[in-house]
Amino acid sequence: MILLSLLNYLLSILFATAAFFLNCYILFSIFYQKRIPINQSMTFIYWKFSVDVVYTLNLTTLMFYYLLISLSANFIIKNLTFWLVWASTSIGSMRSLLALLISFERVLATYFPIYFHKYRQRFPNFIVLLIIVTSGFFDQYTLFGYCGNDIDTPLECKGFSCAVNTCYYSYYFSNERVVCFMNGVFSLTLFFRFFVWKYVSKTQTNERISRATRIALLDFFIMIFFNILASYITTIFNLQNVGPLTIVTKTLGFVIEGVITCRVLFGAKNVVTVVVTTNSQKSS
């Protein structure tokens, strides 16, 4: 059991680190190498890449600390677990809200394209940023104010449930369920529009799904299979004592999402480059 737990910590670190570098690579390729033109309609997607960089870096640090204190109690630092968990959950909540807002924006762009492109520029991105920051401050008020959480984490604590009190624990997961449910509604609406409706109506169109919409749908399905479903299976089969199995699946999902996102953003361009190069060599 101990070896399995250590293996899960190592896998979590490996996957989180890989996801961190993938998102850094995506941002570096877009904003420094200019591999694709910067698209204003993907502004929130770029924000998500940036948040994922910070989030996966925090998860790497958290899992590495858990690994160290699992090997020896000499590495335990009083209340460090709380601060690492606090940072992880705070960033995770803002990431979930951002994903919800991205899905909502994609629904508007898909179902009301004329009005969306006409009025989108009049809606400043600052308002979305303000919503996310305000939500973050409200979470902190709930944690330290309404729930009155004390920063006195047990030395043996290696998880969210023991780092915060039951009040905030219940609030956090209730809030996450609501955000995930709303994100699911918007994402399934997009899925219905592009796949189910086209199949039912049997229409053949050349309509292309935008990169932003594909990335939004990808993020939702990754969340379903590698976060929600994995957490449910872990609970059903009572696998909580074998280490951070849900973190393993979550970070693995981030890696898969990063790889597919690279293909969505840069894949087509790479294929064109290869074809042109090959043809030019044949001509010469």
PDB file of C-alpha atoms in Angstrom:
ATOM      1  CA  MET A   1       0.000   0.000   0.000  1.00  0.00           C
ATOM      2  CA  ILE A   2       2.846   2.396   0.865  1.00  0.00           C
ATOM      3  CA  LEU A   3       4.641   1.648  -2.409  1.00  0.00           C
ATOM      4  CA  LEU A   4       1.436   2.227  -4.365  1.00  0.00           C
ATOM      5  CA  SER A   5       0.931   5.527  -2.576  1.00  0.00           C
ATOM      6  CA  LEU A   6       4.497   6.630  -3.392  1.00  0.00           C
ATOM      7  CA  LEU A   7       3.982   5.600  -7.008  1.00  0.00           C
ATOM      8  CA  ASN A   8       0.883   7.769  -7.210  1.00  0.00           C
ATOM      9  CA  TYR A   9       2.810  10.736  -5.831  1.00  0.00           C
ATOM     10  CA  LEU A  10       5.556  10.205  -8.418  1.00  0.00           C
ATOM     11  CA  LEU A  11       3.029   9.912 -11.247  1.00  0.00           C
ATOM     12  CA  SER A  12       1.257  13.055 -10.067  1.00  0.00           C
ATOM     13  CA  ILE A  13       4.535  14.963 -10.093  1.00  0.00           C
ATOM     14  CA  LEU A  14       5.441  13.582 -13.531  1.00  0.00           C
ATOM     15  CA  PHE A  15       2.078  14.411 -15.122  1.00  0.00           C
ATOM     16  CA  ALA A  16       1.757  17.830 -13.466  1.00  0.00           C
ATOM     17  CA  THR A  17       5.282  18.779 -14.566  1.00  0.00           C
ATOM     18  CA  ALA A  18       4.590  17.594 -18.112  1.00  0.00           C
ATOM     19  CA  ALA A  19       1.347  19.612 -18.207  1.00  0.00           C
ATOM     20  CA  PHE A  20       3.213  22.661 -16.888  1.00  0.00           C
ATOM     21  CA  PHE A  21       5.776  22.524 -19.697  1.00  0.00           C
ATOM     22  CA  LEU A  22       3.104  21.836 -22.313  1.00  0.00           C
ATOM     23  CA  ASN A  23       1.189  24.967 -21.378  1.00  0.00           C
ATOM     24  CA  CYS A  24       4.423  26.982 -21.243  1.00  0.00           C
ATOM     25  CA  TYR A  25       5.241  25.665 -24.712  1.00  0.00           C
ATOM     26  CA  ILE A  26       1.815  26.686 -26.019  1.00  0.00           C
ATOM     27  CA  LEU A  27       2.126  30.233 -24.675  1.00  0.00           C
ATOM     28  CA  PHE A  28       5.727  30.514 -25.874  1.00  0.00           C
ATOM     29  CA  SER A  29       4.760  29.308 -29.356  1.00  0.00           C
ATOM     30  CA  ILE A  30       1.862  31.766 -29.623  1.00  0.00           C
ATOM     31  CA  PHE A  31       3.270  34.952 -28.104  1.00  0.00           C
ATOM     32  CA  TYR A  32       7.028  34.634 -28.753  1.00  0.00           C
ATOM     33  CA  GLN A  33       7.467  32.405 -31.800  1.00  0.00           C
ATOM     34  CA  LYS A  34       4.250  33.732 -33.400  1.00  0.00           C
ATOM     35  CA  ARG A  35       3.455  30.317 -34.871  1.00  0.00           C
ATOM     36  CA  ILE A  36      -0.188  31.324 -35.241  1.00  0.00           C
ATOM     37  CA  PRO A  37      -1.794  34.782 -35.348  1.00  0.00           C
ATOM     38  CA  ILE A  38      -3.122  36.023 -32.028  1.00  0.00           C
ATOM     39  CA  ASN A  39      -6.904  35.863 -32.193  1.00  0.00           C
ATOM     40  CA  GLN A  40      -8.997  38.212 -30.071  1.00  0.00           C
ATOM     41  CA  SER A  41     -11.793  35.632 -29.885  1.00  0.00           C
ATOM     42  CA  MET A  42      -9.390  33.309 -28.044  1.00  0.00           C
ATOM     43  CA  THR A  43      -8.420  35.785 -25.322  1.00  0.00           C
ATOM     44  CA  PHE A  44     -10.079  33.751 -22.567  1.00  0.00           C
ATOM     45  CA  ILE A  45      -8.449  30.588 -23.929  1.00  0.00           C
ATOM     46  CA  TYR A  46      -5.053  32.275 -23.574  1.00  0.00           C
ATOM     47  CA  TRP A  47      -5.982  33.172 -20.025  1.00  0.00           C
ATOM     48  CA  LYS A  48      -6.791  29.526 -19.369  1.00  0.00           C
ATOM     49  CA  PHE A  49      -3.356  28.453 -20.622  1.00  0.00           C
ATOM     50  CA  SER A  50      -1.760  30.949 -18.217  1.00  0.00           C
ATOM     51  CA  VAL A  51      -3.873  29.766 -15.287  1.00  0.00           C
ATOM     52  CA  ASP A  52      -2.984  26.150 -16.118  1.00  0.00           C
ATOM     53  CA  VAL A  53       0.717  27.035 -15.938  1.00  0.00           C
ATOM     54  CA  VAL A  54       0.309  28.348 -12.383  1.00  0.00           C
ATOM     55  CA  TYR A  55      -2.108  25.577 -11.387  1.00  0.00           C
ATOM     56  CA  THR A  56       0.049  22.668 -12.564  1.00  0.00           C
ATOM     57  CA  LEU A  57       3.145  24.245 -11.016  1.00  0.00           C
ATOM     58  CA  ASN A  58       1.319  24.442  -7.689  1.00  0.00           C
ATOM     59  CA  LEU A  59       0.156  20.822  -8.002  1.00  0.00           C
ATOM     60  CA  THR A  60       3.745  19.758  -8.706  1.00  0.00           C
ATOM     61  CA  THR A  61       4.945  21.529  -5.565  1.00  0.00           C
ATOM     62  CA  LEU A  62       2.095  20.110  -3.468  1.00  0.00           C
ATOM     63  CA  MET A  63       2.648  16.520  -4.611  1.00  0.00           C
ATOM     64  CA  PHE A  64       6.413  16.812  -4.156  1.00  0.00           C
ATOM     65  CA  TYR A  65       5.884  17.990  -0.586  1.00  0.00           C
ATOM     66  CA  TYR A  66       3.478  15.108   0.076  1.00  0.00           C
ATOM     67  CA  LEU A  67       6.076  12.701  -1.301  1.00  0.00           C
ATOM     68  CA  LEU A  68       8.759  14.088   0.982  1.00  0.00           C
ATOM     69  CA  ILE A  69       6.680  13.895   4.169  1.00  0.00           C
ATOM     70  CA  SER A  70       5.608  10.368   3.205  1.00  0.00           C
ATOM     71  CA  LEU A  71       9.267   9.358   3.151  1.00  0.00           C
ATOM     72  CA  SER A  72      10.208  11.117   6.382  1.00  0.00           C
ATOM     73  CA  ALA A  73       8.440  13.177   9.040  1.00  0.00           C
ATOM     74  CA  ASN A  74      11.541  15.387   9.235  1.00  0.00           C
ATOM     75  CA  PHE A  75      10.345  17.217   6.119  1.00  0.00           C
ATOM     76  CA  ILE A  76       7.082  18.328   7.726  1.00  0.00           C
ATOM     77  CA  ILE A  77       6.685  22.106   7.973  1.00  0.00           C
ATOM     78  CA  LYS A  78       3.847  23.299  10.179  1.00  0.00           C
ATOM     79  CA  ASN A  79       0.862  24.601   8.154  1.00  0.00           C
ATOM     80  CA  LEU A  80       2.671  24.309   4.799  1.00  0.00           C
ATOM     81  CA  THR A  81       0.039  21.787   3.724  1.00  0.00           C
ATOM     82  CA  PHE A  82      -2.677  24.361   4.326  1.00  0.00           C
ATOM     83  CA  TRP A  83      -0.997  27.047   2.239  1.00  0.00           C
ATOM     84  CA  LEU A  84      -0.287  24.704  -0.660  1.00  0.00           C
ATOM     85  CA  VAL A  85      -3.831  23.317  -0.572  1.00  0.00           C
ATOM     86  CA  TRP A  86      -5.230  26.841  -0.229  1.00  0.00           C
ATOM     87  CA  ALA A  87      -3.340  27.976  -3.325  1.00  0.00           C
ATOM     88  CA  SER A  88      -4.390  24.881  -5.272  1.00  0.00           C
ATOM     89  CA  THR A  89      -8.082  25.163  -4.443  1.00  0.00           C
ATOM     90  CA  SER A  90      -8.152  28.931  -4.999  1.00  0.00           C
ATOM     91  CA  ILE A  91      -6.550  28.657  -8.430  1.00  0.00           C
ATOM     92  CA  GLY A  92      -8.684  25.615  -9.232  1.00  0.00           C
ATOM     93  CA  SER A  93     -11.892  27.495  -8.417  1.00  0.00           C
ATOM     94  CA  MET A  94     -10.942  30.414 -10.636  1.00  0.00           C
ATOM     95  CA  ARG A  95      -9.975  28.000 -13.403  1.00  0.00           C
ATOM     96  CA  SER A  96     -13.374  26.283 -13.194  1.00  0.00           C
ATOM     97  CA  LEU A  97     -15.161  29.633 -13.369  1.00  0.00           C
ATOM     98  CA  LEU A  98     -13.037  30.692 -16.338  1.00  0.00           C
ATOM     99  CA  ALA A  99     -13.873  27.426 -18.127  1.00  0.00           C
ATOM    100  CA  LEU A 100     -17.566  28.111 -17.483  1.00  0.00           C
ATOM    101  CA  LEU A 101     -17.297  31.632 -18.930  1.00  0.00           C
ATOM    102  CA  ILE A 102     -15.453  30.274 -21.975  1.00  0.00           C
ATOM    103  CA  SER A 103     -18.223  27.745 -22.612  1.00  0.00           C
ATOM    104  CA  PHE A 104     -20.857  30.463 -22.216  1.00  0.00           C
ATOM    105  CA  GLU A 105     -19.025  32.702 -24.683  1.00  0.00           C
ATOM    106  CA  ARG A 106     -18.758  29.828 -27.196  1.00  0.00           C
ATOM    107  CA  VAL A 107     -22.513  29.214 -26.935  1.00  0.00           C
ATOM    108  CA  LEU A 108     -23.216  32.856 -27.730  1.00  0.00           C
ATOM    109  CA  ALA A 109     -20.749  32.810 -30.631  1.00  0.00           C
ATOM    110  CA  THR A 110     -22.272  29.615 -32.023  1.00  0.00           C
ATOM    111  CA  TYR A 111     -26.002  30.281 -31.693  1.00  0.00           C
ATOM    112  CA  PHE A 112     -25.955  34.050 -32.241  1.00  0.00           C
ATOM    113  CA  PRO A 113     -22.900  34.625 -34.476  1.00  0.00           C
ATOM    114  CA  ILE A 114     -24.061  37.898 -36.052  1.00  0.00           C
ATOM    115  CA  TYR A 115     -24.944  39.575 -32.761  1.00  0.00           C
ATOM    116  CA  PHE A 116     -21.874  38.112 -31.062  1.00  0.00           C
ATOM    117  CA  HIS A 117     -19.389  39.500 -33.595  1.00  0.00           C
ATOM    118  CA  LYS A 118     -21.268  42.796 -33.684  1.00  0.00           C
ATOM    119  CA  TYR A 119     -21.380  43.443 -29.946  1.00  0.00           C
ATOM    120  CA  ARG A 120     -18.496  41.345 -28.537  1.00  0.00           C
ATOM    121  CA  GLN A 121     -15.965  44.161 -28.932  1.00  0.00           C
ATOM    122  CA  ARG A 122     -18.182  46.422 -26.818  1.00  0.00           C
ATOM    123  CA  PHE A 123     -17.926  44.001 -23.895  1.00  0.00           C
ATOM    124  CA  PRO A 124     -14.522  44.609 -22.248  1.00  0.00           C
ATOM    125  CA  ASN A 125     -12.483  41.637 -21.064  1.00  0.00           C
ATOM    126  CA  PHE A 126     -11.932  43.532 -17.835  1.00  0.00           C
ATOM    127  CA  ILE A 127     -15.468  42.639 -16.747  1.00  0.00           C
ATOM    128  CA  VAL A 128     -14.731  38.915 -17.017  1.00  0.00           C
ATOM    129  CA  LEU A 129     -11.478  39.401 -15.113  1.00  0.00           C
ATOM    130  CA  LEU A 130     -13.398  41.324 -12.453  1.00  0.00           C
ATOM    131  CA  ILE A 131     -15.933  38.485 -12.130  1.00  0.00           C
ATOM    132  CA  ILE A 132     -13.147  35.938 -11.621  1.00  0.00           C
ATOM    133  CA  VAL A 133     -11.244  38.081  -9.105  1.00  0.00           C
ATOM    134  CA  THR A 134     -14.441  38.907  -7.199  1.00  0.00           C
ATOM    135  CA  SER A 135     -15.266  35.205  -7.025  1.00  0.00           C
ATOM    136  CA  GLY A 136     -11.772  34.548  -5.652  1.00  0.00           C
ATOM    137  CA  PHE A 137     -12.214  37.187  -2.933  1.00  0.00           C
ATOM    138  CA  PHE A 138     -15.614  35.739  -2.039  1.00  0.00           C
ATOM    139  CA  ASP A 139     -14.017  32.300  -1.598  1.00  0.00           C
ATOM    140  CA  GLN A 140     -11.457  33.802   0.762  1.00  0.00           C
ATOM    141  CA  TYR A 141     -14.173  35.540   2.757  1.00  0.00           C
ATOM    142  CA  THR A 142     -16.055  32.253   3.024  1.00  0.00           C
ATOM    143  CA  LEU A 143     -12.925  30.414   4.142  1.00  0.00           C
ATOM    144  CA  PHE A 144     -11.625  32.855   6.740  1.00  0.00           C
ATOM    145  CA  GLY A 145     -14.742  34.913   7.493  1.00  0.00           C
ATOM    146  CA  TYR A 146     -17.995  32.991   7.272  1.00  0.00           C
ATOM    147  CA  CYS A 147     -16.500  29.565   7.992  1.00  0.00           C
ATOM    148  CA  GLY A 148     -13.877  30.933  10.384  1.00  0.00           C
ATOM    149  CA  ASN A 149     -11.175  28.487   9.305  1.00  0.00           C
ATOM    150  CA  ASP A 150      -8.134  28.475  11.586  1.00  0.00           C
ATOM    151  CA  ILE A 151      -4.666  27.931  10.160  1.00  0.00           C
ATOM    152  CA  ASP A 152      -3.745  25.031  12.405  1.00  0.00           C
ATOM    153  CA  THR A 153      -3.207  22.030  10.150  1.00  0.00           C
ATOM    154  CA  PRO A 154      -2.355  18.663  11.760  1.00  0.00           C
ATOM    155  CA  LEU A 155       1.225  17.631  11.029  1.00  0.00           C
ATOM    156  CA  GLU A 156       0.130  14.352   9.436  1.00  0.00           C
ATOM    157  CA  CYS A 157      -2.368  16.061   7.120  1.00  0.00           C
ATOM    158  CA  LYS A 158      -1.976  15.246   3.415  1.00  0.00           C
ATOM    159  CA  GLY A 159      -5.240  16.333   1.873  1.00  0.00           C
ATOM    160  CA  PHE A 160      -7.901  18.975   1.424  1.00  0.00           C
ATOM    161  CA  SER A 161     -10.349  17.504   3.956  1.00  0.00           C
ATOM    162  CA  CYS A 162      -7.948  17.870   6.882  1.00  0.00           C
ATOM    163  CA  ALA A 163      -6.481  21.207   5.785  1.00  0.00           C
ATOM    164  CA  VAL A 164      -9.783  23.107   6.066  1.00  0.00           C
ATOM    165  CA  ASN A 165     -12.816  22.838   8.329  1.00  0.00           C
ATOM    166  CA  THR A 166     -16.041  21.065   7.375  1.00  0.00           C
ATOM    167  CA  CYS A 167     -17.851  24.339   6.658  1.00  0.00           C
ATOM    168  CA  TYR A 168     -15.531  25.407   3.856  1.00  0.00           C
ATOM    169  CA  TYR A 169     -15.113  21.814   2.670  1.00  0.00           C
ATOM    170  CA  SER A 170     -18.870  21.582   2.072  1.00  0.00           C
ATOM    171  CA  TYR A 171     -19.020  25.042   0.469  1.00  0.00           C
ATOM    172  CA  TYR A 172     -16.131  24.334  -1.881  1.00  0.00           C
ATOM    173  CA  PHE A 173     -17.541  21.133  -3.295  1.00  0.00           C
ATOM    174  CA  SER A 174     -21.062  22.553  -3.516  1.00  0.00           C
ATOM    175  CA  ASN A 175     -19.714  25.501  -5.475  1.00  0.00           C
ATOM    176  CA  GLU A 176     -17.678  23.205  -7.728  1.00  0.00           C
ATOM    177  CA  ARG A 177     -20.731  21.060  -8.466  1.00  0.00           C
ATOM    178  CA  VAL A 178     -22.770  24.106  -9.488  1.00  0.00           C
ATOM    179  CA  VAL A 179     -20.010  25.482 -11.730  1.00  0.00           C
ATOM    180  CA  CYS A 180     -19.358  22.068 -13.298  1.00  0.00           C
ATOM    181  CA  PHE A 181     -23.076  21.524 -13.877  1.00  0.00           C
ATOM    182  CA  MET A 182     -23.478  24.875 -15.623  1.00  0.00           C
ATOM    183  CA  ASN A 183     -20.342  24.256 -17.660  1.00  0.00           C
ATOM    184  CA  GLY A 184     -21.801  20.884 -18.611  1.00  0.00           C
ATOM    185  CA  VAL A 185     -25.050  22.459 -19.772  1.00  0.00           C
ATOM    186  CA  PHE A 186     -23.255  24.949 -22.032  1.00  0.00           C
ATOM    187  CA  SER A 187     -20.775  22.348 -23.327  1.00  0.00           C
ATOM    188  CA  LEU A 188     -23.505  19.835 -24.133  1.00  0.00           C
ATOM    189  CA  THR A 189     -25.375  22.626 -25.899  1.00  0.00           C
ATOM    190  CA  LEU A 190     -22.317  23.146 -28.094  1.00  0.00           C
ATOM    191  CA  PHE A 191     -21.945  19.415 -28.646  1.00  0.00           C
ATOM    192  CA  PHE A 192     -25.591  19.184 -29.672  1.00  0.00           C
ATOM    193  CA  ARG A 193     -25.217  22.064 -32.109  1.00  0.00           C
ATOM    194  CA  PHE A 194     -22.183  20.712 -33.944  1.00  0.00           C
ATOM    195  CA  PHE A 195     -22.651  16.958 -33.812  1.00  0.00           C
ATOM    196  CA  VAL A 196     -26.077  15.716 -32.732  1.00  0.00           C
ATOM    197  CA  TRP A 197     -28.132  18.257 -34.686  1.00  0.00           C
ATOM    198  CA  LYS A 198     -26.046  17.789 -37.821  1.00  0.00           C
ATOM    199  CA  TYR A 199     -26.491  14.011 -37.576  1.00  0.00           C
ATOM    200  CA  VAL A 200     -30.249  14.180 -36.879  1.00  0.00           C
ATOM    201  CA  SER A 201     -30.962  16.716 -39.606  1.00  0.00           C
ATOM    202  CA  LYS A 202     -28.570  14.908 -41.988  1.00  0.00           C
ATOM    203  CA  THR A 203     -27.299  18.189 -43.342  1.00  0.00           C
ATOM    204  CA  GLN A 204     -23.969  18.345 -45.121  1.00  0.00           C
ATOM    205  CA  THR A 205     -22.295  21.678 -44.480  1.00  0.00           C
ATOM    206  CA  ASN A 206     -18.764  22.967 -44.680  1.00  0.00           C
ATOM    207  CA  GLU A 207     -19.108  24.704 -41.331  1.00  0.00           C
ATOM    208  CA  ARG A 208     -15.871  24.528 -39.363  1.00  0.00           C
ATOM    209  CA  ILE A 209     -15.688  24.421 -35.609  1.00  0.00           C
ATOM    210  CA  SER A 210     -13.464  27.224 -34.355  1.00  0.00           C
ATOM    211  CA  ARG A 211     -10.336  26.466 -32.380  1.00  0.00           C
ATOM    212  CA  ALA A 212     -11.769  28.198 -29.327  1.00  0.00           C
ATOM    213  CA  THR A 213     -14.898  26.015 -29.428  1.00  0.00           C
ATOM    214  CA  ARG A 214     -12.900  22.815 -29.909  1.00  0.00           C
ATOM    215  CA  ILE A 215     -10.636  23.671 -26.977  1.00  0.00           C
ATOM    216  CA  ALA A 216     -13.673  24.513 -24.806  1.00  0.00           C
ATOM    217  CA  LEU A 217     -15.295  21.158 -25.630  1.00  0.00           C
ATOM    218  CA  LEU A 218     -12.006  19.345 -25.076  1.00  0.00           C
ATOM    219  CA  ASP A 219     -11.595  20.885 -21.621  1.00  0.00           C
ATOM    220  CA  PHE A 220     -15.115  19.796 -20.669  1.00  0.00           C
ATOM    221  CA  PHE A 221     -14.694  16.173 -21.744  1.00  0.00           C
ATOM    222  CA  ILE A 222     -11.297  15.967 -20.062  1.00  0.00           C
ATOM    223  CA  MET A 223     -12.943  17.217 -16.864  1.00  0.00           C
ATOM    224  CA  ILE A 224     -15.723  14.630 -17.166  1.00  0.00           C
ATOM    225  CA  PHE A 225     -13.520  11.584 -17.747  1.00  0.00           C
ATOM    226  CA  PHE A 226     -10.336  12.425 -15.848  1.00  0.00           C
ATOM    227  CA  ASN A 227     -11.739  14.408 -12.933  1.00  0.00           C
ATOM    228  CA  ILE A 228     -15.401  13.789 -12.127  1.00  0.00           C
ATOM    229  CA  LEU A 229     -15.664  10.175 -13.301  1.00  0.00           C
ATOM    230  CA  ALA A 230     -12.274   9.249 -11.831  1.00  0.00           C
ATOM    231  CA  SER A 231     -13.215  10.788  -8.476  1.00  0.00           C
ATOM    232  CA  TYR A 232     -16.516   8.878  -8.508  1.00  0.00           C
ATOM    233  CA  ILE A 233     -14.778   5.548  -9.231  1.00  0.00           C
ATOM    234  CA  THR A 234     -12.239   6.209  -6.470  1.00  0.00           C
ATOM    235  CA  THR A 235     -15.078   6.742  -3.991  1.00  0.00           C
ATOM    236  CA  ILE A 236     -17.092   3.725  -5.158  1.00  0.00           C
ATOM    237  CA  PHE A 237     -14.171   1.294  -4.877  1.00  0.00           C
ATOM    238  CA  ASN A 238     -12.795   2.907  -1.700  1.00  0.00           C
ATOM    239  CA  LEU A 239      -9.403   3.782  -3.196  1.00  0.00           C
ATOM    240  CA  GLN A 240      -8.764   6.855  -1.054  1.00  0.00           C
ATOM    241  CA  ASN A 241      -5.976   5.139   0.890  1.00  0.00           C
ATOM    242  CA  VAL A 242      -3.680   4.406  -2.045  1.00  0.00           C
ATOM    243  CA  GLY A 243      -2.419   7.947  -2.456  1.00  0.00           C
ATOM    244  CA  PRO A 244      -3.625  10.857  -4.588  1.00  0.00           C
ATOM    245  CA  LEU A 245      -5.256   8.738  -7.285  1.00  0.00           C
ATOM    246  CA  THR A 246      -7.656  11.527  -8.270  1.00  0.00           C
ATOM    247  CA  ILE A 247      -4.705  13.912  -8.666  1.00  0.00           C
ATOM    248  CA  VAL A 248      -2.991  11.325 -10.876  1.00  0.00           C
ATOM    249  CA  THR A 249      -5.987  11.117 -13.203  1.00  0.00           C
ATOM    250  CA  LYS A 250      -6.545  14.890 -13.134  1.00  0.00           C
ATOM    251  CA  THR A 251      -2.938  15.681 -14.067  1.00  0.00           C
ATOM    252  CA  LEU A 252      -2.953  12.923 -16.698  1.00  0.00           C
ATOM    253  CA  GLY A 253      -6.005  14.628 -18.162  1.00  0.00           C
ATOM    254  CA  PHE A 254      -4.082  17.920 -18.257  1.00  0.00           C
ATOM    255  CA  VAL A 255      -1.290  16.215 -20.201  1.00  0.00           C
ATOM    256  CA  ILE A 256      -3.698  14.692 -22.720  1.00  0.00           C
ATOM    257  CA  GLU A 257      -5.497  18.022 -23.048  1.00  0.00           C
ATOM    258  CA  GLY A 258      -2.185  19.805 -23.636  1.00  0.00           C
ATOM    259  CA  VAL A 259      -1.111  17.358 -26.349  1.00  0.00           C
ATOM    260  CA  ILE A 260      -4.457  17.555 -28.175  1.00  0.00           C
ATOM    261  CA  THR A 261      -4.500  21.351 -27.805  1.00  0.00           C
ATOM    262  CA  CYS A 262      -1.078  21.541 -29.484  1.00  0.00           C
ATOM    263  CA  ARG A 263      -2.496  19.485 -32.335  1.00  0.00           C
ATOM    264  CA  VAL A 264      -5.540  21.757 -32.613  1.00  0.00           C
ATOM    265  CA  LEU A 265      -3.455  24.943 -32.581  1.00  0.00           C
ATOM    266  CA  PHE A 266      -0.349  23.989 -34.530  1.00  0.00           C
ATOM    267  CA  GLY A 267      -1.052  20.663 -36.226  1.00  0.00           C
ATOM    268  CA  ALA A 268      -2.651  21.917 -39.434  1.00  0.00           C
ATOM    269  CA  LYS A 269       0.095  24.460 -40.002  1.00  0.00           C
ATOM    270  CA  ASN A 270       2.804  21.856 -39.579  1.00  0.00           C
ATOM    271  CA  VAL A 271       1.135  19.557 -42.106  1.00  0.00           C
ATOM    272  CA  VAL A 272       0.944  22.356 -44.687  1.00  0.00           C
ATOM    273  CA  THR A 273       4.605  23.191 -44.161  1.00  0.00           C
ATOM    274  CA  VAL A 274       5.659  19.601 -44.770  1.00  0.00           C
ATOM    275  CA  VAL A 275       3.590  19.337 -47.939  1.00  0.00           C
ATOM    276  CA  VAL A 276       4.955  22.571 -49.386  1.00  0.00           C
ATOM    277  CA  THR A 277       8.518  21.575 -48.591  1.00  0.00           C
ATOM    278  CA  THR A 278       8.087  18.188 -50.230  1.00  0.00           C
ATOM    279  CA  ASN A 279       6.558  19.663 -53.356  1.00  0.00           C
ATOM    280  CA  SER A 280       9.318  22.267 -53.653  1.00  0.00           C
ATOM    281  CA  GLN A 281      11.955  19.533 -53.440  1.00  0.00           C
ATOM    282  CA  LYS A 282      10.257  17.561 -56.225  1.00  0.00           C
ATOM    283  CA  SER A 283      10.150  20.653 -58.443  1.00  0.00           C
ATOM    284  CA  SER A 284      13.817  21.282 -57.981  1.00  0.00           C
TER     285      SER A 284
END
